[in-house]
mmCIF file of C-alpha atoms in Angstrom:
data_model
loop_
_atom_site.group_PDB
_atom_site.id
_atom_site.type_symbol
_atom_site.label_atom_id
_atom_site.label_comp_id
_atom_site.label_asym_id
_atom_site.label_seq_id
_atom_site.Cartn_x
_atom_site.Cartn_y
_atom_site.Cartn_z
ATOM 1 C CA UNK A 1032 116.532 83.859 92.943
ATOM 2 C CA UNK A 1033 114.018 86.009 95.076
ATOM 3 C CA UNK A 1034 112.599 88.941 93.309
ATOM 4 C CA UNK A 1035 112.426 92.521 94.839
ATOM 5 C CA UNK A 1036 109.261 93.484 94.047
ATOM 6 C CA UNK A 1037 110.267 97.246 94.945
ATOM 7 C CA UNK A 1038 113.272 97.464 92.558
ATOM 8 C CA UNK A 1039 110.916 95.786 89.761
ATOM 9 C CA UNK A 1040 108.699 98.680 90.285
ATOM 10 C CA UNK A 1041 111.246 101.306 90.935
ATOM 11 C CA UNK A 1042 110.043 102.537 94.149
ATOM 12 C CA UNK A 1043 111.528 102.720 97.535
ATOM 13 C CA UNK A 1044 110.196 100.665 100.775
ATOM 14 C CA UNK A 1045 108.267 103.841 102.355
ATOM 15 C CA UNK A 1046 106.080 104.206 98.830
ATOM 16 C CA UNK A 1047 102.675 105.050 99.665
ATOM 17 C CA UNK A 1048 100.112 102.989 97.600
ATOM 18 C CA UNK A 1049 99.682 106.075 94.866
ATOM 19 C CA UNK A 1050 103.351 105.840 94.405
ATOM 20 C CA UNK A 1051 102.975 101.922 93.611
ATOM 21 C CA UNK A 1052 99.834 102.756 91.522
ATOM 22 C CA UNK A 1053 101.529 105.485 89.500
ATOM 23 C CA UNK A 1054 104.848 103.157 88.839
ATOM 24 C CA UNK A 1055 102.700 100.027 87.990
ATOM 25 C CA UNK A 1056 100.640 102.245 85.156
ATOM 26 C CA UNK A 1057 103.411 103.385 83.807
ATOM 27 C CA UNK A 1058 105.705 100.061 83.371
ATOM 28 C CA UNK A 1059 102.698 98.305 82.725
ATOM 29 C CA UNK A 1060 101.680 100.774 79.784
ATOM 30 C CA UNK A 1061 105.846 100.296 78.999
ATOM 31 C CA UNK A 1062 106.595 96.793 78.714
ATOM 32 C CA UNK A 1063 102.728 95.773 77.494
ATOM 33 C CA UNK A 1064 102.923 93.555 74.969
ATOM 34 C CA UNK A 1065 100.861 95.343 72.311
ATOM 35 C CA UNK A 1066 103.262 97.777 72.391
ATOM 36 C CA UNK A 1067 106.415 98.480 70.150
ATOM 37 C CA UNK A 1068 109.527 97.240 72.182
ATOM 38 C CA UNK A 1069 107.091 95.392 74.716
ATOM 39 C CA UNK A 1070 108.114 92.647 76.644
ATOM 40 C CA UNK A 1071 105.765 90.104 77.985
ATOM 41 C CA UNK A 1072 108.204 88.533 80.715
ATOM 42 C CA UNK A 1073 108.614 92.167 82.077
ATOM 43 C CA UNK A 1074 104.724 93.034 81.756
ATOM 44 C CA UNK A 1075 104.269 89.878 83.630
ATOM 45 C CA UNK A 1076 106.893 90.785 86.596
ATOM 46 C CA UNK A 1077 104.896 94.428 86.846
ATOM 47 C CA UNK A 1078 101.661 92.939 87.107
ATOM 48 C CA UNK A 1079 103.199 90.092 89.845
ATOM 49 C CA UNK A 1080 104.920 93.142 91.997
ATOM 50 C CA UNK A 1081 101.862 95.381 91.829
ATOM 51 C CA UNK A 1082 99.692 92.618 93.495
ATOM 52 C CA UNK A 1083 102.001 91.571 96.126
ATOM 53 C CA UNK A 1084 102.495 94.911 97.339
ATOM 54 C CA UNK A 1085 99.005 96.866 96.264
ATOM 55 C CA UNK A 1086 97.399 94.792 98.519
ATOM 56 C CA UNK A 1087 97.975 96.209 102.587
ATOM 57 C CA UNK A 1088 98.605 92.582 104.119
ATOM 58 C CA UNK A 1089 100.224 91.117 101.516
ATOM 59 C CA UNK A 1090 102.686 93.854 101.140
ATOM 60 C CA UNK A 1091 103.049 93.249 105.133
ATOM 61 C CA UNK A 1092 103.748 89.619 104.951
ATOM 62 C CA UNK A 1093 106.228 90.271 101.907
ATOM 63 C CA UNK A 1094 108.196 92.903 103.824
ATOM 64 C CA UNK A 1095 108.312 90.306 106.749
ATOM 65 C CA UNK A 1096 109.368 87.358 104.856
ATOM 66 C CA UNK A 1097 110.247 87.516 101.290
ATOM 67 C CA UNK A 1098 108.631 86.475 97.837
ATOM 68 C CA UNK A 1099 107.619 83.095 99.499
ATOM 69 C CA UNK A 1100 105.537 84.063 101.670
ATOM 70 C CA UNK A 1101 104.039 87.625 100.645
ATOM 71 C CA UNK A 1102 100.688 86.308 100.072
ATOM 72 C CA UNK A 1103 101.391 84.160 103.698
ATOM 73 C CA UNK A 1104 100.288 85.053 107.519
ATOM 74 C CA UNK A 1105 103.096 83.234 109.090
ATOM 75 C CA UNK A 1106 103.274 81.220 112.395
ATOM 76 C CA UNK A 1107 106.375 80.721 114.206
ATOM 77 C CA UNK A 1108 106.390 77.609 117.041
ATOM 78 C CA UNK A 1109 109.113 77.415 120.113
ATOM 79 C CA UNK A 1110 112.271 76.638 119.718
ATOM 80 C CA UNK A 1111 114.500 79.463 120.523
ATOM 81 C CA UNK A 1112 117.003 78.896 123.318
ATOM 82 C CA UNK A 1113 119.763 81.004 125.480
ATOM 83 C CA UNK A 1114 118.545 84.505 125.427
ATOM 84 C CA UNK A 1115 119.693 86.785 127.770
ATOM 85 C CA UNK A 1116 119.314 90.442 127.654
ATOM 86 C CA UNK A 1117 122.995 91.022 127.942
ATOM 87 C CA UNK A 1118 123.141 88.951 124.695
ATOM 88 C CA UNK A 1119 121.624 92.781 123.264
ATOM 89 C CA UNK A 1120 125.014 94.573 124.659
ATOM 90 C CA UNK A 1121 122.920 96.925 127.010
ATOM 91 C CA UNK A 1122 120.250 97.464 124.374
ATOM 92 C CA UNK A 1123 117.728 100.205 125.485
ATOM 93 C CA UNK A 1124 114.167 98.179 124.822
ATOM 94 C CA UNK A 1125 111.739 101.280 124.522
ATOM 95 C CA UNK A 1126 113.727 102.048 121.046
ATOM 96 C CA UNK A 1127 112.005 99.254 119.218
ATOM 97 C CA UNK A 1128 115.038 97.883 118.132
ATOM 98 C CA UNK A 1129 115.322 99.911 115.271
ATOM 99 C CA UNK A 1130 118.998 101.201 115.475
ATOM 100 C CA UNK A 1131 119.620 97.317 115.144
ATOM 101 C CA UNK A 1132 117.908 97.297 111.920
ATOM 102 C CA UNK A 1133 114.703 94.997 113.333
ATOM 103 C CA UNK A 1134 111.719 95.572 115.399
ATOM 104 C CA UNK A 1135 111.335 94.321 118.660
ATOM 105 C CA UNK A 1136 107.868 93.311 118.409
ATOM 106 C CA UNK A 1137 109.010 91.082 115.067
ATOM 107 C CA UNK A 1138 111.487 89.181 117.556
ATOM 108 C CA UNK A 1139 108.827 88.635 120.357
ATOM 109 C CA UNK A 1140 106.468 87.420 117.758
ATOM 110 C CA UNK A 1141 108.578 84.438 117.115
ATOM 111 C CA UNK A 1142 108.398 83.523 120.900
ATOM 112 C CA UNK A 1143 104.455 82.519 120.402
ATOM 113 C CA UNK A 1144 102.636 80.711 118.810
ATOM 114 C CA UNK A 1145 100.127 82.369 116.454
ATOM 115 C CA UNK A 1146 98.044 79.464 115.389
ATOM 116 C CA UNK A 1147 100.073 77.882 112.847
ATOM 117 C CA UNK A 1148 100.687 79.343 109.573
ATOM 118 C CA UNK A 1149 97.438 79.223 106.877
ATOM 119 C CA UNK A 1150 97.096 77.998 103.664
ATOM 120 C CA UNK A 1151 97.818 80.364 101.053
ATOM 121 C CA UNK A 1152 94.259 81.679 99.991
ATOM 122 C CA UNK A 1153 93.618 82.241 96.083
ATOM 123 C CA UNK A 1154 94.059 85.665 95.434
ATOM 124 C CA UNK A 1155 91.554 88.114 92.871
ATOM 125 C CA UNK A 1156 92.686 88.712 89.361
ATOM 126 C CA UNK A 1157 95.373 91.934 89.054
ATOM 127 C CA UNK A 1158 93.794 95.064 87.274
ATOM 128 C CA UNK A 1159 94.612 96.121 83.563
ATOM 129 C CA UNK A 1160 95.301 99.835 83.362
ATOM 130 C CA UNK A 1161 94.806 100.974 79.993
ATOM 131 C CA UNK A 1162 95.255 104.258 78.318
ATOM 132 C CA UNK A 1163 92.721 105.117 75.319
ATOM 133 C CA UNK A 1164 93.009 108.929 73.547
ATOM 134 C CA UNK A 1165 89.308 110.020 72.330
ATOM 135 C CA UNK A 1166 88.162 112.948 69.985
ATOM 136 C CA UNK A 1167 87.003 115.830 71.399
ATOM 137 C CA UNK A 1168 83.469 115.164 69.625
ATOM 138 C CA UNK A 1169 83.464 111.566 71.477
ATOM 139 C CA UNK A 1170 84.470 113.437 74.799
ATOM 140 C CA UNK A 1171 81.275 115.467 74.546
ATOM 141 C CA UNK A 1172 78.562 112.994 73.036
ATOM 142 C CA UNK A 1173 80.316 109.891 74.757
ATOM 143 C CA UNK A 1174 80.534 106.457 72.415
ATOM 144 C CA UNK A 1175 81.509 102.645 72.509
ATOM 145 C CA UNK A 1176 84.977 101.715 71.497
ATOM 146 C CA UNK A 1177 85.950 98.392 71.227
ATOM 147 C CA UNK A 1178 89.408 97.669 72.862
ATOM 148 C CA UNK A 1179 92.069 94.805 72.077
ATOM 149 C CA UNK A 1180 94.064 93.811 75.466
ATOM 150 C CA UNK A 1181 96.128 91.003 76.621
ATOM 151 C CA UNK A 1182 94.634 89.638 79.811
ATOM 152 C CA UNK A 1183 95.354 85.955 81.856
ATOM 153 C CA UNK A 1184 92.679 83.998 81.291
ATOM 154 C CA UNK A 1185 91.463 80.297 83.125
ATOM 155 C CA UNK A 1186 93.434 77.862 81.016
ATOM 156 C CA UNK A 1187 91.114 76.059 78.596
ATOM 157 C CA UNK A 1188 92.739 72.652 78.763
ATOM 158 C CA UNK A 1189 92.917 72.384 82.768
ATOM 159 C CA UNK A 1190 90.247 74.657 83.643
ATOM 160 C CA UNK A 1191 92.191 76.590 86.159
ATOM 161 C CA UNK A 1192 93.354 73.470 88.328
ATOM 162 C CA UNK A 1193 97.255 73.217 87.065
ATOM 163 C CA UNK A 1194 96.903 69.993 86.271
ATOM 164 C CA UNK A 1195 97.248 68.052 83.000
ATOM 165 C CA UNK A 1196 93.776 66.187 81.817
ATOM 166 C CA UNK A 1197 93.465 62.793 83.874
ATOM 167 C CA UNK A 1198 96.168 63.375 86.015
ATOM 168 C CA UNK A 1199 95.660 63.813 89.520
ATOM 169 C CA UNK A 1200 96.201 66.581 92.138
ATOM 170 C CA UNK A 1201 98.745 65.574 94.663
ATOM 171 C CA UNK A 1202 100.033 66.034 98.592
ATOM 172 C CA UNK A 1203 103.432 68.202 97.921
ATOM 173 C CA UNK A 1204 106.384 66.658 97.899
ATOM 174 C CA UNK A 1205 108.217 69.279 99.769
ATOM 175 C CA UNK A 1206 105.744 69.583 102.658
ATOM 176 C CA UNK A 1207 103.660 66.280 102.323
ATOM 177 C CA UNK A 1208 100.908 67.966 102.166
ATOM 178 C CA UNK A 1209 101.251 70.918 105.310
ATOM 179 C CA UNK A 1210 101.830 73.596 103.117
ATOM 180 C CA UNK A 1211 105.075 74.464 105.373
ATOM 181 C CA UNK A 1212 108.528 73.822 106.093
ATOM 182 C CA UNK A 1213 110.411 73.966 108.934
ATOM 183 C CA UNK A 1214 113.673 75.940 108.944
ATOM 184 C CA UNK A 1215 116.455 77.554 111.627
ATOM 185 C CA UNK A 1216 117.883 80.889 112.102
ATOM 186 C CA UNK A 1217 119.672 82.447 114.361
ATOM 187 C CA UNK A 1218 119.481 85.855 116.118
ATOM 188 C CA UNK A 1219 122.447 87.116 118.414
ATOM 189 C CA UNK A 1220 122.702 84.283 120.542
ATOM 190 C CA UNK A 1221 119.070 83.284 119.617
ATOM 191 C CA UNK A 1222 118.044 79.984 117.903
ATOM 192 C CA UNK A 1223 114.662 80.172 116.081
ATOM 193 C CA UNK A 1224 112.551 77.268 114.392
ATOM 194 C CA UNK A 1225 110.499 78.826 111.961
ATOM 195 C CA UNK A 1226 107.440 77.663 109.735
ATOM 196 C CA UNK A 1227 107.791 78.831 105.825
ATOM 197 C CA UNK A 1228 105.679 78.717 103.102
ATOM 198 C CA UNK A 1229 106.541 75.719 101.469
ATOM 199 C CA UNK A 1230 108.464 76.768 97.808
ATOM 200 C CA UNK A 1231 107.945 73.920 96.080
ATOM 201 C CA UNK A 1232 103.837 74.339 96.228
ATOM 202 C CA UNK A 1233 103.759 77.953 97.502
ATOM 203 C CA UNK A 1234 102.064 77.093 100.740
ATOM 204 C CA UNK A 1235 98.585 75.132 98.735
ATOM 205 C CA UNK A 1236 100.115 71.607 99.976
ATOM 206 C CA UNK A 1237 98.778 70.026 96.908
ATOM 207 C CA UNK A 1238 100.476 69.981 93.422
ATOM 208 C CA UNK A 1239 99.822 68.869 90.025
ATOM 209 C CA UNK A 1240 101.150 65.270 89.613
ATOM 210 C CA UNK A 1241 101.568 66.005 85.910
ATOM 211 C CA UNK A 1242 101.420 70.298 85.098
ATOM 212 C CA UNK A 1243 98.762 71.187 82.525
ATOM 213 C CA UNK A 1244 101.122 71.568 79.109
ATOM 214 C CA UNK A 1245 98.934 74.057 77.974
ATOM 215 C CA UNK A 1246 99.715 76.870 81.246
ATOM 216 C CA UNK A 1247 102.071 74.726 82.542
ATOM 217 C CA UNK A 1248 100.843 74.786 85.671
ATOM 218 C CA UNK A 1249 99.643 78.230 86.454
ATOM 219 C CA UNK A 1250 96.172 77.712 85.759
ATOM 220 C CA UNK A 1251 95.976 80.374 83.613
ATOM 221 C CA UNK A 1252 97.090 81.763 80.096
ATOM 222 C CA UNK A 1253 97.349 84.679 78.112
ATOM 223 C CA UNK A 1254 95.049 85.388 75.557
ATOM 224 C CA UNK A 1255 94.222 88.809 72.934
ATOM 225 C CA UNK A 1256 90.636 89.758 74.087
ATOM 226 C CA UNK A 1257 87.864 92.413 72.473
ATOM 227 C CA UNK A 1258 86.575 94.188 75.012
ATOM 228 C CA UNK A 1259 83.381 96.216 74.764
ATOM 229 C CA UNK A 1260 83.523 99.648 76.297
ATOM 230 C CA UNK A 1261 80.982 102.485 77.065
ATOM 231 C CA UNK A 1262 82.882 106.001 77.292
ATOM 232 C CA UNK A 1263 80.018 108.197 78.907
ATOM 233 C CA UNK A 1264 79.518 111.939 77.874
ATOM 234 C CA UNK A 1265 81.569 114.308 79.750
ATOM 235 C CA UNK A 1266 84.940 113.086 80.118
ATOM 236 C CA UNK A 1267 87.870 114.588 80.825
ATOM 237 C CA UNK A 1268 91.688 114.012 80.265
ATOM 238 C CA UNK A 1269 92.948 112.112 83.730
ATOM 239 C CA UNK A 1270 89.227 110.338 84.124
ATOM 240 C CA UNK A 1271 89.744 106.882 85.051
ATOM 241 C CA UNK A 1272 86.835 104.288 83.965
ATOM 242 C CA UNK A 1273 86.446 101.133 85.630
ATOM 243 C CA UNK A 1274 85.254 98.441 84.163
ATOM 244 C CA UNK A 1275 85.132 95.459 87.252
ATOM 245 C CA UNK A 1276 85.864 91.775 85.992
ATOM 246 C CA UNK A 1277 87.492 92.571 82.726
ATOM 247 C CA UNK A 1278 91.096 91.822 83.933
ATOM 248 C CA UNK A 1279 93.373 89.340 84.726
ATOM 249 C CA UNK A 1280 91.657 85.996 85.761
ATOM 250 C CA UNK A 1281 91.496 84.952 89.218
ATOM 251 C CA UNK A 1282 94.305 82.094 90.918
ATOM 252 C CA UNK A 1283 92.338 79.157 90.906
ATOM 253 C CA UNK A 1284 88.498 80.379 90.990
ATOM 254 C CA UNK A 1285 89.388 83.833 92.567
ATOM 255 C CA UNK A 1286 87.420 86.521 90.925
ATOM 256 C CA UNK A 1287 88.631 88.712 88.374
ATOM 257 C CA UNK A 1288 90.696 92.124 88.546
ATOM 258 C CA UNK A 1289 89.286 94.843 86.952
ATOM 259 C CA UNK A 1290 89.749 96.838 83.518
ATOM 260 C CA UNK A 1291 91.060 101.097 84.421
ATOM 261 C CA UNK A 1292 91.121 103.330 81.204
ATOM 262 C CA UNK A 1293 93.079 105.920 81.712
ATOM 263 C CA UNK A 1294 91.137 108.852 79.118
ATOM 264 C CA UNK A 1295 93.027 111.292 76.967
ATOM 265 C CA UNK A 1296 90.954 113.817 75.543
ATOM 266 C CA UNK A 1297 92.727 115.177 72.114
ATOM 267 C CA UNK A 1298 92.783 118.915 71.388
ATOM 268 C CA UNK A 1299 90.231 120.726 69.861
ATOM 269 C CA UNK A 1300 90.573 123.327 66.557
ATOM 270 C CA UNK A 1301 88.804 125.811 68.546
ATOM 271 C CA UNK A 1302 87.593 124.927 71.636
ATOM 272 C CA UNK A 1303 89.699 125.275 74.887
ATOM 273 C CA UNK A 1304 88.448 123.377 78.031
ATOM 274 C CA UNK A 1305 88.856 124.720 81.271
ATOM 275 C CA UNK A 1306 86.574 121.942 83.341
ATOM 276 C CA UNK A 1307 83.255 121.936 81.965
ATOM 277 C CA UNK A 1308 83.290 125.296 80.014
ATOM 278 C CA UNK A 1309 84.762 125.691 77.198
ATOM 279 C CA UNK A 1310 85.955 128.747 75.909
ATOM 280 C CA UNK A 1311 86.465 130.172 72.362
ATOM 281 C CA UNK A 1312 88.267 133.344 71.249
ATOM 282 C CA UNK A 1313 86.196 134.915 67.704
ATOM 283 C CA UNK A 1314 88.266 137.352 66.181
ATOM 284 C CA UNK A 1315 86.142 140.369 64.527
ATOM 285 C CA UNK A 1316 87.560 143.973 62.611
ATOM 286 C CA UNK A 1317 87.725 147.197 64.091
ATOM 287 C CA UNK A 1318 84.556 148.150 62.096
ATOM 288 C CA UNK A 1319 82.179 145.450 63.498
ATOM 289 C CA UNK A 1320 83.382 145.907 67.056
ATOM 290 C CA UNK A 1321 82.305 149.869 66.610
ATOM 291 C CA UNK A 1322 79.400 149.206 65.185
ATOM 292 C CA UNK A 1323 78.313 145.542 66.491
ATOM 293 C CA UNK A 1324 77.173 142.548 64.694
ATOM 294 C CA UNK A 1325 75.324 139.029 65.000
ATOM 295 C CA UNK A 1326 77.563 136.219 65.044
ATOM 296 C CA UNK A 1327 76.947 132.500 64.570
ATOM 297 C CA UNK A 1328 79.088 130.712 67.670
ATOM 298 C CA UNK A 1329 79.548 127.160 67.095
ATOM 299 C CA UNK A 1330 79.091 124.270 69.735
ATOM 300 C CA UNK A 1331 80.440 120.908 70.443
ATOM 301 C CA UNK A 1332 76.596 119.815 70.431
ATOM 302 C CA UNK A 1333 76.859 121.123 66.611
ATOM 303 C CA UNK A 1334 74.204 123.240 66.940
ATOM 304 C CA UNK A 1335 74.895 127.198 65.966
ATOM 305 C CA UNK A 1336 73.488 130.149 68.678
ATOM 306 C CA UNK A 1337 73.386 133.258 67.272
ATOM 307 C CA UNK A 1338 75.398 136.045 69.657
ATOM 308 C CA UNK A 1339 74.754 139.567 69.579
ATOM 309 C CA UNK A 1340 78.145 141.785 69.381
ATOM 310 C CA UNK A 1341 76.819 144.993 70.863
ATOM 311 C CA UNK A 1342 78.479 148.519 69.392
ATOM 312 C CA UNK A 1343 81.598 149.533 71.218
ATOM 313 C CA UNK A 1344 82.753 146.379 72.296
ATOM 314 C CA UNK A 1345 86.262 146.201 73.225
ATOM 315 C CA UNK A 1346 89.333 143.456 72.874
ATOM 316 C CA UNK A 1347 89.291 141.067 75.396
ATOM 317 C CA UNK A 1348 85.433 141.185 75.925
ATOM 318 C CA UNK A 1349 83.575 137.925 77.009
ATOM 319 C CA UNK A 1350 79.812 136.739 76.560
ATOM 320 C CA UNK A 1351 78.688 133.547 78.031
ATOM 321 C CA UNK A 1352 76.583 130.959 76.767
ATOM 322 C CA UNK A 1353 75.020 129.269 79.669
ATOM 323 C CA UNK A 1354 74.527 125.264 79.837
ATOM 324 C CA UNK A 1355 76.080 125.275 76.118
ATOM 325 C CA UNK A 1356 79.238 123.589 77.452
ATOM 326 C CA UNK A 1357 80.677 120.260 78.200
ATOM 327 C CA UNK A 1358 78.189 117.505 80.065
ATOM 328 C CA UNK A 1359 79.023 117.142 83.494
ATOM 329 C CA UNK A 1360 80.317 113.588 84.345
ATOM 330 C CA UNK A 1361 78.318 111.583 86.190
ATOM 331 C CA UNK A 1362 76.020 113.826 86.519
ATOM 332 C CA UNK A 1363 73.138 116.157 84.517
ATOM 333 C CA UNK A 1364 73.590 119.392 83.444
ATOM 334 C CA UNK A 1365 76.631 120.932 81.446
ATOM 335 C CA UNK A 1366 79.105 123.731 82.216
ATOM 336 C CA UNK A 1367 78.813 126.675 79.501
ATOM 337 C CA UNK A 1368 80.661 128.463 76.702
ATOM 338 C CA UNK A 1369 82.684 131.902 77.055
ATOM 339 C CA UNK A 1370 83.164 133.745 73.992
ATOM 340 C CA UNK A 1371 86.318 136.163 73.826
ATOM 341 C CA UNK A 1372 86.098 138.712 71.574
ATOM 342 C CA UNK A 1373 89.571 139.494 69.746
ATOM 343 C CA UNK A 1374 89.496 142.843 68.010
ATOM 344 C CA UNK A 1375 92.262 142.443 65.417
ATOM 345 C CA UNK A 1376 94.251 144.956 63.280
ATOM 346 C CA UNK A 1377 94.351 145.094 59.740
ATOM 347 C CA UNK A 1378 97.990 144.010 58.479
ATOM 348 C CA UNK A 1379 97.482 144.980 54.852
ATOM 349 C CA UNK A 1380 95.120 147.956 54.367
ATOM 350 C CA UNK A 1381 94.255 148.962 49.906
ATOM 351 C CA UNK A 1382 94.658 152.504 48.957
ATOM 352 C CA UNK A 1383 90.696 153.064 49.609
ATOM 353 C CA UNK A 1384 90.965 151.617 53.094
ATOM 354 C CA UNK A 1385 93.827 153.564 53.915
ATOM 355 C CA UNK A 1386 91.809 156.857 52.871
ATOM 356 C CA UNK A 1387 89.139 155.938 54.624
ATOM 357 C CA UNK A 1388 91.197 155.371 58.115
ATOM 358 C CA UNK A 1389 92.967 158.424 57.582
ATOM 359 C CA UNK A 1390 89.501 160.291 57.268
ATOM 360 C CA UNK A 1391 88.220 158.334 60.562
ATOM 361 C CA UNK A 1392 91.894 159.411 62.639
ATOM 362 C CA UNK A 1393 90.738 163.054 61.044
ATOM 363 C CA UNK A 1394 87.701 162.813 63.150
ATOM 364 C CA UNK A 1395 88.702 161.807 66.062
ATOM 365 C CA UNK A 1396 91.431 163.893 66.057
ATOM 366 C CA UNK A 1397 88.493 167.019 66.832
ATOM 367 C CA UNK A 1398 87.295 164.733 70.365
ATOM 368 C CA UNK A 1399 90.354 164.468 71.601
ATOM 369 C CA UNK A 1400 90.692 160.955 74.066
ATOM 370 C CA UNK A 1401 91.801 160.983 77.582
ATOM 371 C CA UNK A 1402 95.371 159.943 76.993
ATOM 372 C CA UNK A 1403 95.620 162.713 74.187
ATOM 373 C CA UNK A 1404 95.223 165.416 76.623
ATOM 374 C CA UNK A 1405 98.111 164.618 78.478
ATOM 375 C CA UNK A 1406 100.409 164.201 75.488
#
């Protein structure tokens, strides 16, 4: 049965290629097999749909004709006979044809030759996307990690070429060898003979006498890999690292896809992000705010600055630490550090605290504030 690579992916015909991006990372980070409740047959359907149609003229040649020939340019030769425009019941031509559910140019393609259809040409690994959550403290100073994914692989035994040790590679069967088939359809009173991709040996023309019984037949297999990674300083939640040639293998020689980590920066204790700055509310008492104070402010380079407080300063304050902040990514420099001073209010006072704060509202009580004089 052919597959619909849009329904596999859960998107809709019109989905632009972020749409097919976003659905393949997430079904891909669903069914991987690593994962609890991961399924390998699924993972493998994902990564099959997301190369058919993340690739502009593939996805063209699938929406034209199918899972068979998706990765196909097709040629159609003569052989349609008896058309007539009336066989269109008085069908206005400058529409397109698309209240008929076809294009007009599609139809008139089939009256020409185009060359003959190609060979299907190997086609580049598919991409891994991979998500990987990092400290805070990693985020800032950057590290290696060392990653465990499943990736395809060239088979070992046949060394990519399908075919079983000492056996031969063949003329198809199918196709003897063309790579195509010949078939008939019919539109209105139309008769067209169209070339297919052959299914038997998806349009190579040669087969495996005897498929490799390790990959049986696909050239490749799939294999647990360690995979070195650099996370640079500076990274963000929503950064996406490539890594090129650490995907899925290549179909028969074709180069590898690549390996996208998708970062997710874990919270901090105290430090709030907002880009490259980071920001950090200090709470101090009334007392130090009225009469200021030097305060140690720590950094995610763990180094302490010393801050001065000055007398008078008032809740909601903020002093900035310039170039103290988060490295910028891919670049030099680093954003800076806000403080945010939070003057807070004593919950639970002793008996000698309470005297004293009744002494201090005794003061002020003789310089009367601004709101005071109006109540």
């Amino acid at each position: 049965m052919a597959k619909d690579y849009y329904e596999i992916l859960g998107v809709g015909k019109d989905a632009s290629i972020d749409d097919i991006k976003k659905a393949y990372r997430r079904l891909a980070h669903k069914y991987h097999p690593d994962k609890p409740g991961g399924d390998e047959q699924k993972f493998k359907e994902v990564n099959e749909a997301y190369e058919a149609l993340s690739d502009p003229q593939k996805r063209a040649s699938y929406d034209q004709f199918g899972q068979a020939g998706f990765e196909q340019q097709q040629g159609y030769g003569p052989g349609f006979e008896g058309f007539n425009a009336s066989d269109f019941g008085g069908f206005d031509f400058s529409q397109g044809g698309q209240g008929f559910g076809f294009n007009m140019g599609d139809i008139f393609d089939l009256f020409f030759d185009r060359g003959g259809a190609q060979r299907q040409a190997t086609s580049r690994g598919v991409d891994i996307e991979q998500e990987l959550e990092i400290d805070f403290r990693d985020a800032f100073f950057g590290k290696d990690y060392e990653l465990e994914i499943k990736r395809q692989e060239k088979c070992p035994r046949c060394r990519g070429n399908t075919a079983e040790p000492g056996t031969k590679i063949v003329d198809c069967t199918e196709c003897r060898g063309k790579g195509q088939v010949e078939r008939t359809r019919r539109i209105f009173s139309m008769q067209f003979t169209e070339l297919d991709t052959c299914p038997k040996c998806h349009g190579e023309g040669k087969m495996a006498e005897v498929p490799c019984k390790e990959c049986q037949g696909q050239g490749r297999t799939l294999v647990t890999k360690t995979v070195k990674v650099k996370i640079p300083p500076g990274v963000n939640t929503g950064n996406v690292l490539r890594f090129p040639d650490e995907g899925n293998a290549g179909d028969k020689g074709a180069p590898n896809g690549d390996l996208n980590i998708l970062i997710k920066v874990k919270p901090h204790e105290i430090f709030e992000r907002e880009g490259d700055n980071i920001l950090i509310n200090v709470p101090i008492s009334f007392s130090k705010a009225a009469l200021g104070i030097n305060l140690n402010i720590p950094t995610p380079g763990e180094e302490k600055i010393e801050l001065r407080i000055p007398a008078g300063t008032q809740s909601g304050e903020t002093f900035n630490l310039k170039g103290k902040g988060m490295p910028h990514f891919g670049r030099s420099g680093q954003g800076d550090i806000e403080v945010k001073i939070k003057v807070e209010t004593p919950k639970r006072l002793s008996k000698e605290e309470k005297e004293l704060f009744q002494r201090l509202s005794d003061m002020e009580k003789e310089r009367p504030s601004f709101w005071q004089r109006w109540v």
